[in-house]
PDB file of C-alpha atoms in Angstrom:
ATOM      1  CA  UNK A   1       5.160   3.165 -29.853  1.00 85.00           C
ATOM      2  CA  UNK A   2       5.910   0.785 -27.005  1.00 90.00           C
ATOM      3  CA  UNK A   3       6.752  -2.893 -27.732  1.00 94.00           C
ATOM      4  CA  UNK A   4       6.498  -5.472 -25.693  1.00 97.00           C
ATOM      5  CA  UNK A   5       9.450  -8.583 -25.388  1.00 98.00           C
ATOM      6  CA  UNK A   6       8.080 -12.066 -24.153  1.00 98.00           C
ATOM      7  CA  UNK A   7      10.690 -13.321 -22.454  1.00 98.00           C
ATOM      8  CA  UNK A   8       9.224 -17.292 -21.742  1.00 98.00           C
ATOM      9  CA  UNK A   9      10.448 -19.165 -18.864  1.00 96.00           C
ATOM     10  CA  UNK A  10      11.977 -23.252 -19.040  1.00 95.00           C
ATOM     11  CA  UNK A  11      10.398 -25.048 -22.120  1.00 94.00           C
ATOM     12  CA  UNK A  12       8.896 -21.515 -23.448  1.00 95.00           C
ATOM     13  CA  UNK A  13       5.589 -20.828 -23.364  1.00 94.00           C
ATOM     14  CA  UNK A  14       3.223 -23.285 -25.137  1.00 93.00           C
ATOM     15  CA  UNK A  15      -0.005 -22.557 -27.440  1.00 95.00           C
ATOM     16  CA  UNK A  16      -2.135 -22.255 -24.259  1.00 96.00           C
ATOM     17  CA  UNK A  17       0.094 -20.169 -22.398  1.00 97.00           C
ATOM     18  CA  UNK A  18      -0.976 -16.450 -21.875  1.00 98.00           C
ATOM     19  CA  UNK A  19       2.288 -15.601 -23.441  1.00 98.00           C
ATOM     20  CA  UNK A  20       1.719 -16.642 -26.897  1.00 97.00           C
ATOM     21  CA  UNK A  21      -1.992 -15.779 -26.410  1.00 98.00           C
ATOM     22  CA  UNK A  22      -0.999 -11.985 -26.338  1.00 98.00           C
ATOM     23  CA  UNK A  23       1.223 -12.705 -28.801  1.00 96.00           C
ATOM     24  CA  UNK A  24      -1.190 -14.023 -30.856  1.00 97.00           C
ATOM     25  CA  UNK A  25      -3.559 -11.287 -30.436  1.00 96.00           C
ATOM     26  CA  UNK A  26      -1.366  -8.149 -30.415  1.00 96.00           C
ATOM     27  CA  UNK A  27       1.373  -7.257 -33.328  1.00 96.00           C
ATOM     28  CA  UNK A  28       3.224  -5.232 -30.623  1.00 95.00           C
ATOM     29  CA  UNK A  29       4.616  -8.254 -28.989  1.00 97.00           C
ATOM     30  CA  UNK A  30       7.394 -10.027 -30.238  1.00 97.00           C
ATOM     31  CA  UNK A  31       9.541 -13.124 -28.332  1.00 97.00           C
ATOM     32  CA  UNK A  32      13.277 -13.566 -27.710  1.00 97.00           C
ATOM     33  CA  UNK A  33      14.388 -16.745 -28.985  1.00 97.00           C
ATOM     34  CA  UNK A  34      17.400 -18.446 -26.499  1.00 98.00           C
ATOM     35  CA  UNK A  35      18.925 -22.012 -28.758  1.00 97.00           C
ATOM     36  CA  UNK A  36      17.653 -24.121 -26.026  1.00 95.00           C
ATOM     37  CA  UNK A  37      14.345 -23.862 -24.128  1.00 95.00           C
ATOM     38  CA  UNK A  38      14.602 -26.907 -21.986  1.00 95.00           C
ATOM     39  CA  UNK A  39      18.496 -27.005 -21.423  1.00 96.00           C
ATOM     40  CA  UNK A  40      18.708 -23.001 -20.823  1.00 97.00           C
ATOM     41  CA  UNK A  41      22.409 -21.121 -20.488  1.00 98.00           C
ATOM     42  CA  UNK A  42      22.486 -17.841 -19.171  1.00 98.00           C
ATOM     43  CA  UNK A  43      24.927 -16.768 -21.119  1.00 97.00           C
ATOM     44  CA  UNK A  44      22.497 -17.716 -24.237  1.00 98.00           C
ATOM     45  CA  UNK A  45      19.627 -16.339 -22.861  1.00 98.00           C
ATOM     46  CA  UNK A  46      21.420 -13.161 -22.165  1.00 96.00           C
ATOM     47  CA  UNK A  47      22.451 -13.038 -25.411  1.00 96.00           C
ATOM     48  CA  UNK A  48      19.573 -13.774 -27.183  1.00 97.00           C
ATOM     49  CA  UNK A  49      17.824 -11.168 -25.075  1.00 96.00           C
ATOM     50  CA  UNK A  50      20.573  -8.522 -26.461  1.00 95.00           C
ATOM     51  CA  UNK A  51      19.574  -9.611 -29.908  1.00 95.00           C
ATOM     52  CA  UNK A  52      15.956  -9.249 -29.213  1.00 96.00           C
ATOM     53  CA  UNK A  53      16.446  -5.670 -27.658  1.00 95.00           C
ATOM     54  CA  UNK A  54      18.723  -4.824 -30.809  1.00 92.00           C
ATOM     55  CA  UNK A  55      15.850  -5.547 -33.340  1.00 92.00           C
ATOM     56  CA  UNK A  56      13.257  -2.883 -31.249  1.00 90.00           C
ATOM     57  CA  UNK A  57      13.021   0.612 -31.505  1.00 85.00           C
ATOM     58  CA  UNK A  58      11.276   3.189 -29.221  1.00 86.00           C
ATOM     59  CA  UNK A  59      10.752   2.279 -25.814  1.00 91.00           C
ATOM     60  CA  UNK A  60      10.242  -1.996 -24.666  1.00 95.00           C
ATOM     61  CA  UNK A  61       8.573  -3.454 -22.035  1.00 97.00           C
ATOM     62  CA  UNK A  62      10.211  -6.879 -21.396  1.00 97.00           C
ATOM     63  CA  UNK A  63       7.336  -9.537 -20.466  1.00 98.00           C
ATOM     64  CA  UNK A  64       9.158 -12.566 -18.239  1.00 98.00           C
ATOM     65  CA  UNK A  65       7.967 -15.902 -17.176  1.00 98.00           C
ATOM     66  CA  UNK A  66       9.292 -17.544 -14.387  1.00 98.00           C
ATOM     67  CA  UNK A  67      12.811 -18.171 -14.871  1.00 98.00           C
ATOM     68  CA  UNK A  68      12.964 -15.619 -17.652  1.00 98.00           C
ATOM     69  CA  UNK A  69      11.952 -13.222 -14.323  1.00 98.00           C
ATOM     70  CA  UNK A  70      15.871 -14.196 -13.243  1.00 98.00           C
ATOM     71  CA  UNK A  71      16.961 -13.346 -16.969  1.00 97.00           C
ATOM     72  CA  UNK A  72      16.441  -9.789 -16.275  1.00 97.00           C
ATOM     73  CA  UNK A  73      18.052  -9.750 -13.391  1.00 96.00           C
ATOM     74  CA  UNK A  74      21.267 -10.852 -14.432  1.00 96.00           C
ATOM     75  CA  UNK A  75      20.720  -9.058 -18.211  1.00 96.00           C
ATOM     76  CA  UNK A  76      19.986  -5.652 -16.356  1.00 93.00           C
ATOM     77  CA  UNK A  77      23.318  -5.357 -13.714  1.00 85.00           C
ATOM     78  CA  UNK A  78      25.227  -4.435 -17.029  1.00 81.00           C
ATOM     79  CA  UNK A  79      22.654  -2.969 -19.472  1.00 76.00           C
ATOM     80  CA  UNK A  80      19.428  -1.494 -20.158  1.00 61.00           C
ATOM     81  CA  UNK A  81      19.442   0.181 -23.384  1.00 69.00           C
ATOM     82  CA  UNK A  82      15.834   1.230 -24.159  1.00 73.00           C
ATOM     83  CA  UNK A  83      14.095  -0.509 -21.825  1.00 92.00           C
ATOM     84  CA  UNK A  84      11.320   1.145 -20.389  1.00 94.00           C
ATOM     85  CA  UNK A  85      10.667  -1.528 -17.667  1.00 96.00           C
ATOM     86  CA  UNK A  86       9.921  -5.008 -16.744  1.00 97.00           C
ATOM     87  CA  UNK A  87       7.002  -7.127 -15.875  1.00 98.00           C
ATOM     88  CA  UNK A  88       7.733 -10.052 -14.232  1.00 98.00           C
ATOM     89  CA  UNK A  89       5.144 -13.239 -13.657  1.00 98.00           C
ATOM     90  CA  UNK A  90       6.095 -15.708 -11.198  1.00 98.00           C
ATOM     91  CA  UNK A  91       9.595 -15.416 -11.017  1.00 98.00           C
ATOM     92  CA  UNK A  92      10.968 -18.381  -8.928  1.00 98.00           C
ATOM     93  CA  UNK A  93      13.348 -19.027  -6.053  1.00 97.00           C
ATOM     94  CA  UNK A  94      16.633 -20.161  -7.251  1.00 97.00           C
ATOM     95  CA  UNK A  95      17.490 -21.556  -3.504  1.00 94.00           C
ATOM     96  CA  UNK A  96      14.055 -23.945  -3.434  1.00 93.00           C
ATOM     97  CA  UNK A  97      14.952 -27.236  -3.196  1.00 91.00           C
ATOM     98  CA  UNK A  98      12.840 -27.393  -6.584  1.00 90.00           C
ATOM     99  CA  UNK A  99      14.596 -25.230  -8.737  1.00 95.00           C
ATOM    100  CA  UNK A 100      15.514 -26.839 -12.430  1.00 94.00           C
ATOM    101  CA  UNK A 101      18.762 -28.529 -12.189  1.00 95.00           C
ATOM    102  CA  UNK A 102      19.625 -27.309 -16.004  1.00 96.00           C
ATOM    103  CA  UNK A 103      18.659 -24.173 -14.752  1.00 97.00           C
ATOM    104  CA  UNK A 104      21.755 -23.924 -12.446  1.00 97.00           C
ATOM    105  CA  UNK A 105      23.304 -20.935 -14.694  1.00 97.00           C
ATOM    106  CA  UNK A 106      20.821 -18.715 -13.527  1.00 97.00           C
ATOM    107  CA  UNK A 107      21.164 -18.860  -9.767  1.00 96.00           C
ATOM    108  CA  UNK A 108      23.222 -16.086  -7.925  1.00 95.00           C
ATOM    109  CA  UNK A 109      21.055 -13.211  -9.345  1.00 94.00           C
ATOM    110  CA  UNK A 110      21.955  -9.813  -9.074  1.00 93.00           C
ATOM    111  CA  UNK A 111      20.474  -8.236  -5.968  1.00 91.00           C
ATOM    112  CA  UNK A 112      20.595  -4.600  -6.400  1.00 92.00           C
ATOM    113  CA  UNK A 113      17.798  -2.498  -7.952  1.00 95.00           C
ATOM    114  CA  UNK A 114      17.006  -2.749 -11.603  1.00 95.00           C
ATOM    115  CA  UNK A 115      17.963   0.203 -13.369  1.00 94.00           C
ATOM    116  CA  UNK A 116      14.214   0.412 -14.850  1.00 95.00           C
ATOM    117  CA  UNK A 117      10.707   0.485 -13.410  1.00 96.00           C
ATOM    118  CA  UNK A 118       9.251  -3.199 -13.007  1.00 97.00           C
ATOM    119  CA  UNK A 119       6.505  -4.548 -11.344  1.00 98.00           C
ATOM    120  CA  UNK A 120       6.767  -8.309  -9.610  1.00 98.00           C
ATOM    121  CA  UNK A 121       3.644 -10.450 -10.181  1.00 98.00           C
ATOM    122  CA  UNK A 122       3.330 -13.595  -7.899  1.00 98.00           C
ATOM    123  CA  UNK A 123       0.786 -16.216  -6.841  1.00 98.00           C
ATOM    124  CA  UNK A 124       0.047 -17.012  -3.346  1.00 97.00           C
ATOM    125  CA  UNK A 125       0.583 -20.593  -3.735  1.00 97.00           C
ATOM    126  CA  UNK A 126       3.172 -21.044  -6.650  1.00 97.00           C
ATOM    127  CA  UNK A 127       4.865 -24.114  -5.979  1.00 96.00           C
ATOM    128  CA  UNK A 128       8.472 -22.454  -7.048  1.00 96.00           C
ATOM    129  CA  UNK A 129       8.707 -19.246  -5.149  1.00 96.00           C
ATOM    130  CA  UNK A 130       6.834 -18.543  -1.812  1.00 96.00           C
ATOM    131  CA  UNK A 131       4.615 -15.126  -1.503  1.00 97.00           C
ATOM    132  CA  UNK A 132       7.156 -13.888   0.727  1.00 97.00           C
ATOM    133  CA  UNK A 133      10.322 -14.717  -1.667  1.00 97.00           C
ATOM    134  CA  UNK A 134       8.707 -12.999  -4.662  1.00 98.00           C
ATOM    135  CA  UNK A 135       8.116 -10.096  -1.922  1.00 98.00           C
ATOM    136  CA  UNK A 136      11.153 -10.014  -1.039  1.00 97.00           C
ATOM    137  CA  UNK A 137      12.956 -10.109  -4.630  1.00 97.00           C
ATOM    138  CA  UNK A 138      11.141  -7.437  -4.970  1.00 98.00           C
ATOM    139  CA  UNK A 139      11.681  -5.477  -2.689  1.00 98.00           C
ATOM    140  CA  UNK A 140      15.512  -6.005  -3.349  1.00 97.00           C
ATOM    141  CA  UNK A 141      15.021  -5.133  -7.489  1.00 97.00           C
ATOM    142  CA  UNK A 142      13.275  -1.815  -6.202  1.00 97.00           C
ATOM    143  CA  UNK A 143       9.484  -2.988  -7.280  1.00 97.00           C
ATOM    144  CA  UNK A 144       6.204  -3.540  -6.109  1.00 98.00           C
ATOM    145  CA  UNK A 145       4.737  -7.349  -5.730  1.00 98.00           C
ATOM    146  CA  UNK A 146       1.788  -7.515  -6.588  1.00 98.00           C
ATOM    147  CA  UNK A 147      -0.314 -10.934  -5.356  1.00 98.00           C
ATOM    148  CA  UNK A 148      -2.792 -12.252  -7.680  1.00 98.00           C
ATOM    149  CA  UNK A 149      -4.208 -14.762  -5.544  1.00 97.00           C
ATOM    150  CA  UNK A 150      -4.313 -18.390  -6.059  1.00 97.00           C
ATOM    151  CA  UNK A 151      -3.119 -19.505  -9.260  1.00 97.00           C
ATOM    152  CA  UNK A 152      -0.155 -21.849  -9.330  1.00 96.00           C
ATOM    153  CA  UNK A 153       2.402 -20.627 -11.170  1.00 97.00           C
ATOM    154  CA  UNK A 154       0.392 -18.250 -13.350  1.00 97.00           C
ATOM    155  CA  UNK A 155       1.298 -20.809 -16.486  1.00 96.00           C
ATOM    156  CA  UNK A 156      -1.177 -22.887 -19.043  1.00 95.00           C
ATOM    157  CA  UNK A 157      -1.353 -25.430 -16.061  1.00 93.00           C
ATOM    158  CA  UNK A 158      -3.103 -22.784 -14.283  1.00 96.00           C
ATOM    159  CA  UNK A 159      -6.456 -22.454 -16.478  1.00 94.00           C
ATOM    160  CA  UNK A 160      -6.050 -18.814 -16.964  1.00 95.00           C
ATOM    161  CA  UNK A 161      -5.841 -18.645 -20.792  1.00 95.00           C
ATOM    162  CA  UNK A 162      -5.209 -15.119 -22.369  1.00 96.00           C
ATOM    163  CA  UNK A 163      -5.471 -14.202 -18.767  1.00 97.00           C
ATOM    164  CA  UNK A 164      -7.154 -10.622 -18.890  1.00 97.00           C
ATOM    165  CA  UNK A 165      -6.166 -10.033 -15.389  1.00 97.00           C
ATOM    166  CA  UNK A 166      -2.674 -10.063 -16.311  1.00 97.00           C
ATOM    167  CA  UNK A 167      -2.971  -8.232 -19.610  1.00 97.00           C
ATOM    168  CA  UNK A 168      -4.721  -5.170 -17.585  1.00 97.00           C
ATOM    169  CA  UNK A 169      -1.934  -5.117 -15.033  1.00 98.00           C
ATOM    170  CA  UNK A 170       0.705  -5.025 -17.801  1.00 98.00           C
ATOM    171  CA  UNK A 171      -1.177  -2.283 -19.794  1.00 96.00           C
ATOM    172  CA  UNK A 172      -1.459   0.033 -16.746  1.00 96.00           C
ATOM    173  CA  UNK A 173       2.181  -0.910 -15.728  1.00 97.00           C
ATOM    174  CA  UNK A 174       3.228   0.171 -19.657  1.00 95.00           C
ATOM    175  CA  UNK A 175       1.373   3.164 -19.590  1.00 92.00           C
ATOM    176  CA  UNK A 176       3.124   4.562 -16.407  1.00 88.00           C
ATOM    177  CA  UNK A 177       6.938   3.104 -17.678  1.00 86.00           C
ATOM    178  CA  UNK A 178       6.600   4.655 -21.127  1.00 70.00           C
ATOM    179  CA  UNK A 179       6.227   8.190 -19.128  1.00 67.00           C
ATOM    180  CA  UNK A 180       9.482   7.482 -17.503  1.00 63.00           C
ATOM    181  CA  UNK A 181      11.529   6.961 -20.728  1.00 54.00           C
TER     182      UNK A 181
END
């Protein structure tokens, strides 16, 4: 049976975020858990994402957040384990001029394709990653973008609650990465 890895972005993903809503809902999912949420290391993250991995069996689909999105960059240019792919929700620029300072660790991502099927999912007006950045980090990680339209940055600020829209991409995505394990 697939699992599923929520991978939260800075501050983690609050009780209205679509995150812990699937969580919530669904005893397949499961969440990494870095020390720090709001003062994140990549060397922590990386490691707590190696624990998380560790602790599933069968094939995982990792679930990122925004700068969790950059996580799996960096985590998958030396592993991959069991990972049947990633799905990726508003990953952000680490060049814009409004990238987290505390975030600094995680800039310098890895560029070349990720060694698993992912799919990119972006919002045309996301205030930290343009359409065409997102579309272009993907095209560089070997994945389709898709756009969902106009919806911030696709967090609890953006109204979308358990987001079903989001949960029906990720099931089709799952169905077609579990084939590939």
């Amino acid at each position: 049976m697939t699992s599923f890895i929520n991978l939260p972005g800075l501050g983690g993903s609050g009780e209205a975020h679509w995150q812990t809503l699937w969580e919530a809902s669904d005893n397949r999912f499961s969440r990494f858990e870095p020390a720090s949420w709001s003062e994140p290391e990549l060397t922590d993250w990386i490691d707590a994402l190696d624990r998380a991995t560790g602790q599933q069996s069968g094939p995982i689909i990792l679930v990122g957040h925004s700068l969790a999105g950059l996580l799996v960059g960096h985590w998958a240019a030396d592993r991959a384990g069991t990972v049947a792919g990633a799905f990726l929700v508003a990953t952000p620029d680490p060049e814009d001029a409004g990238f987290p300072v505390q975030a600094a660790s995680f800039k310098n991502v890895p560029g070349q394709a990720l060694p698993f099927p992912a799919l990119m999912i972006a919002s045309s007006d996301d205030p930290y990653c343009s359409l065409d950045n997102a579309r272009a980090r993907a095209a560089a990680w070997g994945c389709p973008c898709i756009d969902v339209g106009s919806h911030g940055h696709i967090n609890s600020a953006s109204g979308l609650g358990a987001w079903q829209q989001g949960k029906e991409l990720l099931t089709a995505f799952a169905a077609g990465a579990a084939k590939s394990v």
